XYZ file of C-alpha atoms in Angstrom:
567
model
C -126.015 165.863 -169.026
C -129.705 166.261 -169.848
C -130.568 167.526 -173.329
C -133.392 169.949 -174.079
C -135.582 167.168 -175.409
C -135.517 165.345 -172.068
C -136.821 168.320 -170.059
C -140.393 168.223 -168.832
C -143.074 170.276 -170.548
C -143.122 173.197 -168.089
C -139.335 173.662 -168.019
C -139.050 173.493 -171.805
C -141.970 175.897 -172.117
C -140.227 178.400 -169.825
C -137.064 178.219 -171.925
C -138.989 178.748 -175.143
C -140.764 181.742 -173.609
C -137.392 183.485 -173.319
C -136.686 182.612 -176.952
C -140.112 183.888 -178.015
C -139.636 187.187 -176.138
C -136.459 187.991 -178.055
C -137.333 186.377 -181.392
C -140.998 185.431 -181.991
C -140.311 184.378 -185.569
C -137.796 181.815 -184.348
C -140.480 180.193 -182.189
C -143.066 180.090 -184.962
C -140.605 178.880 -187.561
C -137.465 176.993 -186.625
C -138.471 175.659 -183.199
C -141.812 174.327 -184.398
C -139.922 172.325 -187.046
C -137.432 170.616 -184.669
C -139.626 167.642 -183.727
C -143.114 166.815 -182.515
C -142.294 167.523 -178.864
C -140.827 170.952 -179.582
C -143.728 171.700 -181.885
C -146.261 170.795 -179.202
C -144.580 173.049 -176.623
C -144.058 175.893 -179.102
C -147.742 175.839 -180.065
C -148.589 176.876 -176.512
C -145.809 179.458 -176.291
C -146.807 181.316 -179.458
C -150.313 181.855 -178.053
C -149.089 183.453 -174.803
C -150.024 187.011 -175.766
C -153.312 187.911 -177.445
C -154.952 191.263 -178.137
C -158.597 192.136 -178.738
C -159.278 195.498 -180.427
C -162.823 196.781 -179.901
C -162.695 199.358 -182.715
C -164.011 196.767 -185.170
C -166.460 194.984 -182.888
C -167.554 192.455 -185.542
C -163.963 191.352 -186.141
C -163.328 191.278 -182.387
C -166.242 188.873 -181.817
C -165.151 186.613 -184.687
C -161.603 186.562 -183.311
C -162.797 185.635 -179.813
C -165.016 182.874 -181.179
C -162.095 181.440 -183.142
C -159.957 181.348 -179.992
C -162.781 179.740 -178.046
C -162.864 176.883 -180.570
C -159.115 176.190 -180.326
C -158.023 174.338 -177.141
C -154.328 175.104 -177.766
C -155.034 178.819 -177.810
C -157.054 178.636 -174.586
C -154.311 176.630 -172.878
C -151.540 178.896 -174.150
C -152.852 182.405 -173.389
C -151.064 184.014 -170.460
C -151.334 187.710 -171.290
C -154.611 189.147 -172.647
C -154.818 192.762 -173.825
C -158.137 194.529 -174.465
C -157.779 197.774 -176.366
C -159.717 200.273 -178.504
C -163.288 201.481 -178.122
C -166.731 200.875 -179.590
C -167.578 203.159 -182.489
C -170.546 205.456 -181.900
C -172.764 203.518 -184.313
C -172.331 200.152 -182.549
C -175.661 199.210 -180.918
C -175.686 198.605 -177.181
C -176.797 195.022 -177.769
C -173.645 194.335 -179.793
C -171.494 195.942 -177.128
C -173.045 193.717 -174.470
C -172.522 190.651 -176.658
C -168.847 191.561 -177.087
C -168.402 191.890 -173.325
C -170.181 188.548 -172.833
C -167.826 186.833 -175.260
C -164.806 188.422 -173.599
C -166.002 187.176 -170.211
C -166.470 183.709 -171.693
C -162.954 183.836 -173.133
C -161.524 184.752 -169.734
C -163.526 181.890 -168.205
C -162.237 179.343 -170.729
C -158.565 180.369 -170.625
C -156.646 177.789 -168.618
C -154.081 179.924 -166.836
C -154.318 183.675 -167.366
C -151.516 185.620 -165.720
C -152.121 189.222 -166.836
C -155.118 191.101 -168.203
C -154.073 194.486 -169.615
C -157.204 196.584 -170.003
C -156.541 199.486 -172.407
C -160.067 199.987 -173.740
C -161.629 203.436 -173.536
C -164.523 202.125 -171.476
C -164.903 201.232 -167.837
C -164.090 197.549 -167.257
C -167.535 195.886 -167.223
C -168.798 193.918 -164.241
C -169.241 190.697 -166.245
C -165.551 190.719 -167.249
C -164.317 191.480 -163.724
C -166.469 188.733 -162.223
C -165.064 186.173 -164.670
C -161.502 187.268 -163.921
C -162.000 187.108 -160.145
C -163.776 183.760 -160.276
C -161.542 181.852 -162.708
C -158.137 183.476 -162.198
C -157.797 184.665 -158.595
C -154.027 185.051 -158.952
C -154.120 186.984 -162.234
C -152.992 190.615 -162.407
C -155.352 193.276 -163.800
C -153.682 196.378 -165.222
C -156.035 199.220 -166.136
C -154.851 201.958 -168.507
C -156.584 205.198 -169.588
C -159.450 204.808 -167.104
C -162.332 207.146 -167.875
C -165.697 207.145 -166.170
C -168.903 206.707 -168.160
C -170.075 210.061 -166.860
C -168.105 212.653 -164.869
C -171.168 213.289 -162.691
C -172.000 209.635 -162.035
C -172.688 208.796 -158.398
C -170.835 206.366 -156.110
C -173.010 203.268 -156.750
C -172.123 202.243 -160.290
C -171.756 198.402 -160.232
C -168.864 198.323 -162.717
C -166.870 200.892 -160.779
C -167.615 199.282 -157.420
C -166.323 195.935 -158.718
C -163.094 197.596 -159.866
C -162.758 199.491 -156.593
C -162.670 196.293 -154.556
C -160.915 194.145 -157.167
C -158.189 191.938 -155.634
C -156.727 191.508 -159.138
C -156.058 195.225 -159.714
C -152.309 195.843 -159.467
C -151.832 198.827 -161.818
C -154.173 201.770 -162.414
C -153.812 204.733 -164.786
C -156.542 207.330 -165.133
C -157.157 210.622 -166.901
C -159.036 213.677 -165.636
C -158.795 215.866 -168.713
C -161.189 218.739 -169.361
C -161.938 220.685 -172.518
C -164.751 222.990 -171.553
C -167.513 221.707 -169.297
C -167.404 218.026 -168.346
C -170.693 218.228 -166.499
C -171.496 219.179 -162.928
C -170.542 217.965 -160.441
C -167.244 216.571 -161.703
C -166.595 213.507 -159.551
C -163.837 211.892 -161.597
C -160.983 212.625 -159.209
C -163.016 211.570 -156.186
C -163.946 208.271 -157.856
C -160.387 207.500 -158.921
C -159.006 208.288 -155.490
C -161.539 205.881 -153.993
C -160.286 203.148 -156.347
C -156.681 203.876 -155.358
C -157.422 203.866 -151.638
C -159.598 200.732 -151.662
C -158.119 198.221 -154.144
C -156.298 195.811 -151.801
C -153.369 194.783 -154.039
C -152.787 197.939 -156.062
C -149.074 198.721 -156.496
C -148.802 201.249 -159.332
C -150.896 204.428 -159.743
C -150.679 207.090 -162.453
C -153.235 209.906 -162.704
C -153.179 212.802 -165.158
C -155.241 215.949 -164.877
C -155.336 219.017 -167.065
C -157.340 221.317 -169.265
C -157.202 222.314 -172.923
C -159.337 224.206 -175.396
C -160.693 227.741 -175.421
C -163.638 227.271 -173.036
C -163.282 227.207 -169.265
C -165.949 226.314 -166.730
C -165.727 228.077 -163.353
C -167.753 226.983 -160.325
C -169.736 229.466 -158.283
C -169.345 229.358 -154.458
C -172.648 227.505 -154.221
C -171.499 224.950 -156.781
C -168.226 224.466 -154.923
C -170.179 223.611 -151.778
C -172.347 221.190 -153.729
C -169.255 219.627 -155.339
C -167.702 218.969 -151.907
C -170.958 217.494 -150.655
C -171.226 215.141 -153.632
C -167.637 213.950 -153.066
C -168.294 212.798 -149.497
C -169.644 209.298 -150.401
C -166.372 208.581 -152.240
C -164.161 209.280 -149.249
C -162.473 206.379 -147.521
C -161.585 205.873 -143.883
C -157.961 204.902 -144.481
C -155.337 205.316 -147.227
C -153.940 202.505 -149.321
C -151.090 200.566 -147.739
C -150.259 198.591 -150.901
C -149.332 201.374 -153.366
C -145.585 201.722 -153.894
C -145.457 203.867 -157.060
C -147.394 207.124 -157.484
C -147.207 209.215 -160.665
C -149.102 212.516 -160.622
C -149.223 214.618 -163.790
C -150.644 218.122 -163.507
C -150.887 218.251 -159.710
C -147.692 220.250 -159.124
C -145.166 219.409 -156.412
C -145.811 220.968 -153.003
C -146.410 219.993 -149.402
C -150.104 220.783 -149.884
C -150.253 218.207 -152.681
C -148.531 215.617 -150.482
C -150.829 216.331 -147.551
C -153.863 215.927 -149.798
C -152.683 212.645 -151.311
C -151.669 211.136 -147.975
C -155.428 210.778 -147.381
C -155.471 208.355 -150.339
C -152.032 206.692 -150.203
C -149.821 205.895 -147.222
C -146.879 208.019 -148.350
C -144.529 206.593 -145.742
C -144.597 203.274 -147.653
C -144.120 204.889 -151.058
C -140.954 203.945 -152.952
C -141.449 205.846 -156.199
C -143.021 209.267 -156.790
C -143.216 211.263 -159.999
C -144.506 214.840 -160.202
C -144.762 216.134 -163.763
C -146.448 219.373 -164.888
C -147.641 221.913 -162.404
C -145.777 224.577 -160.484
C -142.995 223.324 -158.177
C -142.737 224.626 -154.634
C -139.946 224.562 -152.040
C -142.341 223.064 -149.473
C -142.339 219.750 -151.373
C -138.649 219.197 -150.687
C -138.917 220.495 -147.130
C -141.723 218.042 -146.331
C -140.327 215.064 -148.280
C -137.963 213.752 -145.543
C -140.922 213.355 -143.174
C -143.707 212.383 -145.577
C -141.618 210.237 -147.973
C -139.071 208.453 -145.766
C -138.754 205.271 -147.892
C -138.364 206.910 -151.293
C -135.881 205.303 -153.693
C -137.140 206.729 -157.026
C -137.701 210.480 -157.473
C -138.979 212.249 -160.595
C -139.630 216.006 -160.579
C -140.350 218.538 -163.323
C -139.053 221.990 -162.372
C -140.796 223.595 -165.357
C -139.113 225.511 -168.158
C -139.773 228.991 -166.805
C -138.234 231.252 -164.186
C -140.188 232.465 -161.182
C -139.425 234.737 -158.259
C -138.952 231.654 -156.078
C -136.390 229.882 -158.265
C -133.539 230.384 -155.775
C -135.669 229.192 -152.837
C -136.844 226.100 -154.707
C -133.284 225.358 -155.808
C -131.944 225.650 -152.257
C -134.664 223.369 -150.848
C -134.226 220.787 -153.627
C -130.448 220.705 -153.222
C -130.719 220.349 -149.458
C -133.086 217.413 -149.859
C -130.897 215.616 -152.406
C -127.810 216.151 -150.239
C -129.389 214.914 -147.005
C -131.788 212.157 -148.143
C -130.866 208.477 -148.304
C -129.218 207.347 -151.567
C -131.732 207.085 -154.394
C -131.796 204.316 -157.014
C -133.463 206.401 -159.710
C -133.514 210.161 -160.325
C -135.421 211.951 -163.087
C -135.124 215.740 -163.314
C -136.751 217.850 -166.030
C -135.829 221.501 -166.653
C -133.256 221.064 -163.927
C -130.240 223.182 -164.918
C -131.277 226.300 -162.991
C -132.009 224.280 -159.863
C -129.661 221.328 -159.316
C -125.890 221.164 -159.924
C -124.661 217.914 -161.430
C -122.387 217.173 -158.470
C -125.423 217.121 -156.159
C -127.081 214.494 -158.366
C -123.905 212.418 -158.486
C -123.843 212.146 -154.686
C -126.279 209.286 -155.310
C -124.077 207.746 -158.000
C -123.043 204.579 -156.176
C -126.694 203.497 -155.889
C -128.127 204.904 -159.118
C -129.405 202.449 -161.709
C -131.487 205.006 -163.645
C -130.721 208.686 -164.337
C -132.782 211.049 -166.469
C -131.579 214.634 -167.003
C -133.754 216.460 -169.517
C -133.982 220.163 -170.218
C -137.196 220.801 -172.095
C -137.012 222.664 -175.377
C -138.577 226.133 -175.341
C -139.397 228.834 -177.880
C -136.541 231.026 -176.614
C -133.601 230.868 -179.073
C -131.101 232.339 -176.608
C -129.437 231.104 -174.571
C -129.368 227.668 -176.217
C -130.474 224.697 -174.146
C -127.588 223.645 -171.923
C -126.533 220.028 -172.348
C -123.927 217.944 -170.560
C -120.411 218.208 -171.949
C -118.352 215.127 -172.756
C -116.353 215.787 -169.568
C -119.556 215.824 -167.506
C -120.776 212.623 -169.166
C -117.490 211.012 -168.135
C -118.113 212.208 -164.572
C -121.496 210.473 -164.671
C -119.836 207.298 -165.953
C -117.185 207.362 -163.238
C -119.669 208.167 -160.454
C -122.435 205.726 -161.417
C -120.930 202.244 -161.901
C -124.301 200.458 -161.743
C -126.227 202.722 -164.142
C -128.472 200.775 -166.534
C -130.717 203.533 -167.945
C -129.584 207.026 -168.934
C -131.437 209.951 -170.527
C -129.613 213.033 -171.858
C -130.141 215.923 -174.282
C -128.343 216.544 -177.567
C -128.562 219.929 -179.306
C -128.499 220.014 -183.103
C -125.898 222.233 -184.680
C -126.429 222.111 -188.436
C -129.414 221.458 -190.622
C -127.814 219.374 -193.381
C -125.551 216.946 -191.492
C -122.586 217.531 -193.833
C -119.999 218.420 -191.189
C -119.515 215.009 -189.603
C -116.684 212.995 -188.024
C -116.451 209.440 -186.667
C -116.058 209.720 -182.907
C -117.870 212.581 -181.219
C -116.576 212.893 -177.643
C -120.049 212.732 -176.116
C -120.966 209.515 -177.884
C -117.550 208.083 -177.123
C -118.104 208.692 -173.414
C -121.605 207.219 -173.596
C -120.182 204.094 -175.212
C -117.796 203.720 -172.259
C -120.551 203.054 -169.704
C -120.080 199.451 -168.618
C -123.663 198.429 -167.769
C -126.028 200.621 -169.786
C -128.951 198.689 -171.265
C -130.965 201.690 -172.462
C -129.885 205.152 -173.614
C -132.520 207.793 -174.346
C -131.547 210.948 -176.232
C -133.690 214.053 -176.707
C -132.832 216.006 -179.854
C -134.209 219.532 -180.114
C -136.776 219.955 -182.862
C -136.207 223.657 -183.519
C -139.398 225.195 -182.180
C -137.570 228.445 -181.338
C -136.828 228.974 -185.015
C -140.285 227.811 -186.052
C -141.804 230.299 -183.614
C -139.545 233.038 -185.014
C -141.028 232.699 -188.476
C -138.800 230.153 -190.194
C -140.892 227.789 -192.272
C -139.587 224.242 -192.496
C -141.863 221.225 -192.434
C -139.563 218.361 -191.511
C -137.824 217.602 -188.213
C -134.144 218.529 -187.962
C -134.219 221.079 -190.758
C -133.597 224.124 -188.571
C -131.369 226.985 -189.701
C -128.549 226.698 -187.108
C -125.156 226.796 -188.801
C -122.176 224.539 -188.190
C -119.418 225.702 -185.886
C -115.968 226.256 -187.389
C -114.731 223.759 -184.787
C -116.664 220.907 -186.363
C -114.795 218.637 -188.722
C -115.613 218.174 -192.393
C -115.978 214.506 -193.308
C -119.198 213.788 -195.252
C -118.566 210.051 -195.226
C -118.706 209.763 -191.462
C -121.965 209.231 -189.568
C -121.677 211.622 -186.625
C -120.825 215.228 -185.839
C -118.200 216.090 -183.238
C -117.796 218.952 -180.782
C -114.442 220.504 -179.944
C -114.632 219.516 -176.249
C -113.532 222.998 -175.178
C -114.289 224.491 -171.775
C -117.644 225.791 -172.964
C -118.470 222.459 -174.616
C -121.930 222.375 -173.047
C -123.056 225.471 -175.003
C -120.886 224.956 -178.068
C -121.234 222.766 -181.162
C -122.847 219.395 -180.579
C -124.027 216.468 -182.765
C -126.740 217.088 -185.293
C -129.045 214.737 -187.152
C -129.869 214.996 -190.866
C -132.878 217.061 -191.799
C -134.927 214.444 -193.650
C -136.301 211.313 -191.954
C -134.917 209.091 -194.718
C -131.449 210.417 -193.815
C -132.105 210.348 -190.099
C -132.804 206.584 -190.013
C -129.286 205.518 -191.039
C -127.876 208.205 -188.756
C -129.716 206.786 -185.751
C -128.715 203.232 -186.655
C -125.085 204.350 -186.909
C -125.483 205.973 -183.519
C -126.695 202.650 -182.061
C -123.602 200.936 -183.502
C -121.354 203.594 -181.985
C -122.905 203.255 -178.529
C -123.365 199.488 -178.358
C -120.836 197.998 -180.787
C -119.548 194.643 -179.572
C -121.775 194.582 -176.483
C -123.959 191.605 -175.678
C -127.562 191.413 -174.426
C -130.439 193.520 -175.645
C -129.235 197.131 -175.889
C -131.870 199.760 -176.611
C -131.536 203.284 -177.978
C -134.514 205.634 -177.756
C -134.339 208.806 -179.840
C -136.944 211.484 -179.194
C -137.104 214.246 -181.758
C -138.720 217.108 -179.866
C -140.937 217.041 -176.783
C -143.121 214.055 -177.616
C -144.669 214.094 -174.109
C -145.802 217.734 -174.247
C -149.532 218.082 -173.584
C -151.787 220.775 -175.087
C -152.401 223.923 -173.078
C -155.355 226.225 -172.599
C -156.545 228.321 -175.509
C -156.048 228.014 -179.249
C -152.638 226.385 -179.881
C -149.843 228.524 -181.301
C -148.390 227.651 -184.673
C -145.271 226.047 -183.196
C -147.448 223.852 -180.958
C -149.325 222.472 -183.953
C -146.076 222.020 -185.867
C -144.352 220.283 -182.941
C -147.227 217.854 -182.398
C -147.015 216.691 -186.022
C -143.220 216.784 -186.419
C -142.057 215.292 -183.096
C -141.387 211.567 -182.965
C -140.042 208.749 -180.795
C -137.900 206.082 -182.435
C -136.505 202.941 -180.811
C -133.476 201.048 -182.095
C -133.008 197.426 -181.005
C -130.589 194.616 -181.866
C -131.460 192.434 -184.804
C -133.078 189.105 -183.924
C -130.712 187.271 -186.273
C -127.305 186.321 -184.922
C -125.709 186.807 -188.351
C -127.018 190.407 -188.549
C -126.032 191.777 -185.168
C -124.552 194.852 -186.860
C -127.893 195.614 -188.548
C -130.098 197.077 -185.790
C -133.855 197.417 -186.199
C -135.571 200.809 -185.928
C -139.195 201.023 -184.835
C -141.498 204.039 -184.682
C -142.947 204.261 -181.160
C -144.739 207.573 -181.665
C -145.046 209.914 -184.590
C -145.613 209.625 -188.326
C -144.729 206.423 -190.114
C -141.612 206.523 -192.251
C -140.830 204.156 -195.096
C -137.201 203.727 -194.012
C -138.135 202.391 -190.554
C -138.417 198.660 -189.883
C -141.881 198.894 -188.388
C -144.110 200.628 -185.860
C -144.402 199.631 -182.208
C -147.842 198.409 -181.055
């Protein structure tokens, strides 16, 4: 039998990449000290992922120059991330020099696999040319795309290079307005041209919206001029490569689908997500024809009631009953529209299920959550489920009434294949909006139910699992973050105790994805934006500390009790 030391360089490098993904410190420490051969391979592995932050342009240039002088770094880099933005006082000459050095770095790297572009600038032509010339098989992933100028015409060299880039595989753009963005506003037209033209683009996510107290309204003459200016951006055929389309702020209707089929061949689409914007029954009526190959569906039904609720619900249920089995379903504000049994018709194929009822300012009725019996139904109906998102309503503000095995968590722990559980805890904006003044998350005034047990030493609160369990007492987290950290870690132990592989628990305190609306924000909006948070609990890298999970802050304020903040 061959030992690790006898494997060739590439095979050993691949093995160490898996080790480095799960435990980077092991690669940099123990593996480098095994012997000269392991050290040589590990030196390349530890340089696989590098990040350049443009916020401090002087430091960024020094960092790039240091990498350029180290052959091991240039041979090891596989994933390069460019993030940040140039400060307003950085001269144009220094910006150009930074781009030149970045292009040189891309040229000198031996085997770049992925370039993740997260900078708040358009990808420059010099960088794209270097990527296309030296790494024709590399993948370019563009995040947060924003044009230099909303009114810029169709002939910008940087944008044209991105539009035809064979490396572009993922594209995310923002069309956000706060007052006037200039006239004409050609951002959507430009982004849709990129989506339709890039030959190897697979993933697209575009967000549009408006915030602030100032609105800009076009006159009829300006509307005509806007349409005329958009004509040079139009393409003759839609993209045939895109398989995932996420649209935020465009609503969900047949009109939206008909408009986007000019940009993307919807019949080839496998994944569509429609978040924010009014839903319409026509979306579900047109979906069987326009989206025949769909396997992933994500729809936000909005947290308000309209005159058409019953019609939308009927159309959505009919679609979910008659369409081919879906692999992933994500429904937000869904309780008034879709019964659980309709969702579970897809259970034998489902690998991902997200059922989230958004928190509102209305204190009554309380947000409906799945009962422990319903969670068991999900478990029994979805044997292949790997990712699950559910809501948990808080019940007390102090966390004193706690017992060991809450039925809901017990049922969640019984899922055989779950790799990731995401839980949304309510933040208490209804009480904040009603005049209660409490600064910290999970310090709302709801009182404990008499059905809850009294055991201060235990980590979790239990419900009584009665017939109205979905609206009755449910688990509650402690009020202070320093108390919430051990609570969440205990929750991870309850859900994943004794299970192998990398199990992940995401806890979202409040609506961390909520975007600002039009007008001056209400008090609860300001409070929610500062108090909401997203925490991630992961297994410990050390084998002898598997019962000591690590908590990271993904979004929200830093807390001293956490083990770190996600990049």
